[in-house]
XYZ file of C-alpha atoms in Angstrom:
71
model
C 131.472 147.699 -145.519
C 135.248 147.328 -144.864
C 137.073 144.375 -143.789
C 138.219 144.549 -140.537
C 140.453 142.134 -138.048
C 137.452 139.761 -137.632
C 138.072 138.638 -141.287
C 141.539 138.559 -142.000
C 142.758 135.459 -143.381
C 143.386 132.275 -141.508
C 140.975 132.913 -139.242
C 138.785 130.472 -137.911
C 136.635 129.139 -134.964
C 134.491 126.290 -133.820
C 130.975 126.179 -132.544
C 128.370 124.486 -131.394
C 124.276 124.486 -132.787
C 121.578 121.941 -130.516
C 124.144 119.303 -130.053
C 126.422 119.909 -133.560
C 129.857 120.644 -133.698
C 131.153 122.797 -136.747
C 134.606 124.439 -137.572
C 134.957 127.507 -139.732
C 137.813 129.163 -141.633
C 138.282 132.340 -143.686
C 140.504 131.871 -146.680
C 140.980 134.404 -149.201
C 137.956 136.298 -148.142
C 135.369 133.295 -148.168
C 134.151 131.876 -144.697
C 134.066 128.083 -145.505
C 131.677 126.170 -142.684
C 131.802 122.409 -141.921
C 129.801 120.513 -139.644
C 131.454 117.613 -137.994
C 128.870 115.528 -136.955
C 125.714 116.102 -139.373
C 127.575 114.651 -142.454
C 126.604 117.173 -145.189
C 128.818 119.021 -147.625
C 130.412 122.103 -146.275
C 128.988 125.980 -146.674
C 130.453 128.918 -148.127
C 130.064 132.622 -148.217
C 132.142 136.166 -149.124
C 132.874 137.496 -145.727
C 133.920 141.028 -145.322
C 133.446 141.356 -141.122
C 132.548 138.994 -137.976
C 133.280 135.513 -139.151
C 131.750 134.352 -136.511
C 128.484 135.740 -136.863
C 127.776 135.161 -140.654
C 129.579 130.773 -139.759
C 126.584 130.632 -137.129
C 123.645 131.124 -139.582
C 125.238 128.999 -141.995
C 125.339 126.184 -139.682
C 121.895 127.219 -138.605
C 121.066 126.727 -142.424
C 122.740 123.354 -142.322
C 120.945 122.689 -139.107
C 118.044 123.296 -140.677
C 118.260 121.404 -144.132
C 119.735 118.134 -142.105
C 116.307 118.127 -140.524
C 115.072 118.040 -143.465
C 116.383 115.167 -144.728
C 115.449 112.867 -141.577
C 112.411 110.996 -141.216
């Protein structure tokens, strides 16, 4: 896999998962997620191509483990 213009540096986005807002960037070739309304400690992964994709299933994955934590 080769980087491509969907990872170059600086990049980033914002999106939405049932009702939660997050941001994402891509810094140095790591795609840092942060939710802005669940209150849990940002997500990070090597990114090579579409951002955007791989920052949904990480908030998906903090989706998940918020509702984990609820009663």
């Amino acid at each position: 896999m080769t980087p491509n213009a969907d990872a170059e540096p600086g990049d980033s986005g914002q999106l939405e998962i049932e009702g939660h807002t997050g941001t994402w960037q891509v810094k140095d070739g790591t795609l840092t997620v942060t939710c802005l309304t669940m209150g849990i400690a940002p997500k990070s992964a090597k990114v090579l191509d579409n951002p955007d994709f791989l920052a949904r299933l990480l908030l998906q994955e903090m989706h998940r483990e918020w509702k984990l934590t609820r009663p």
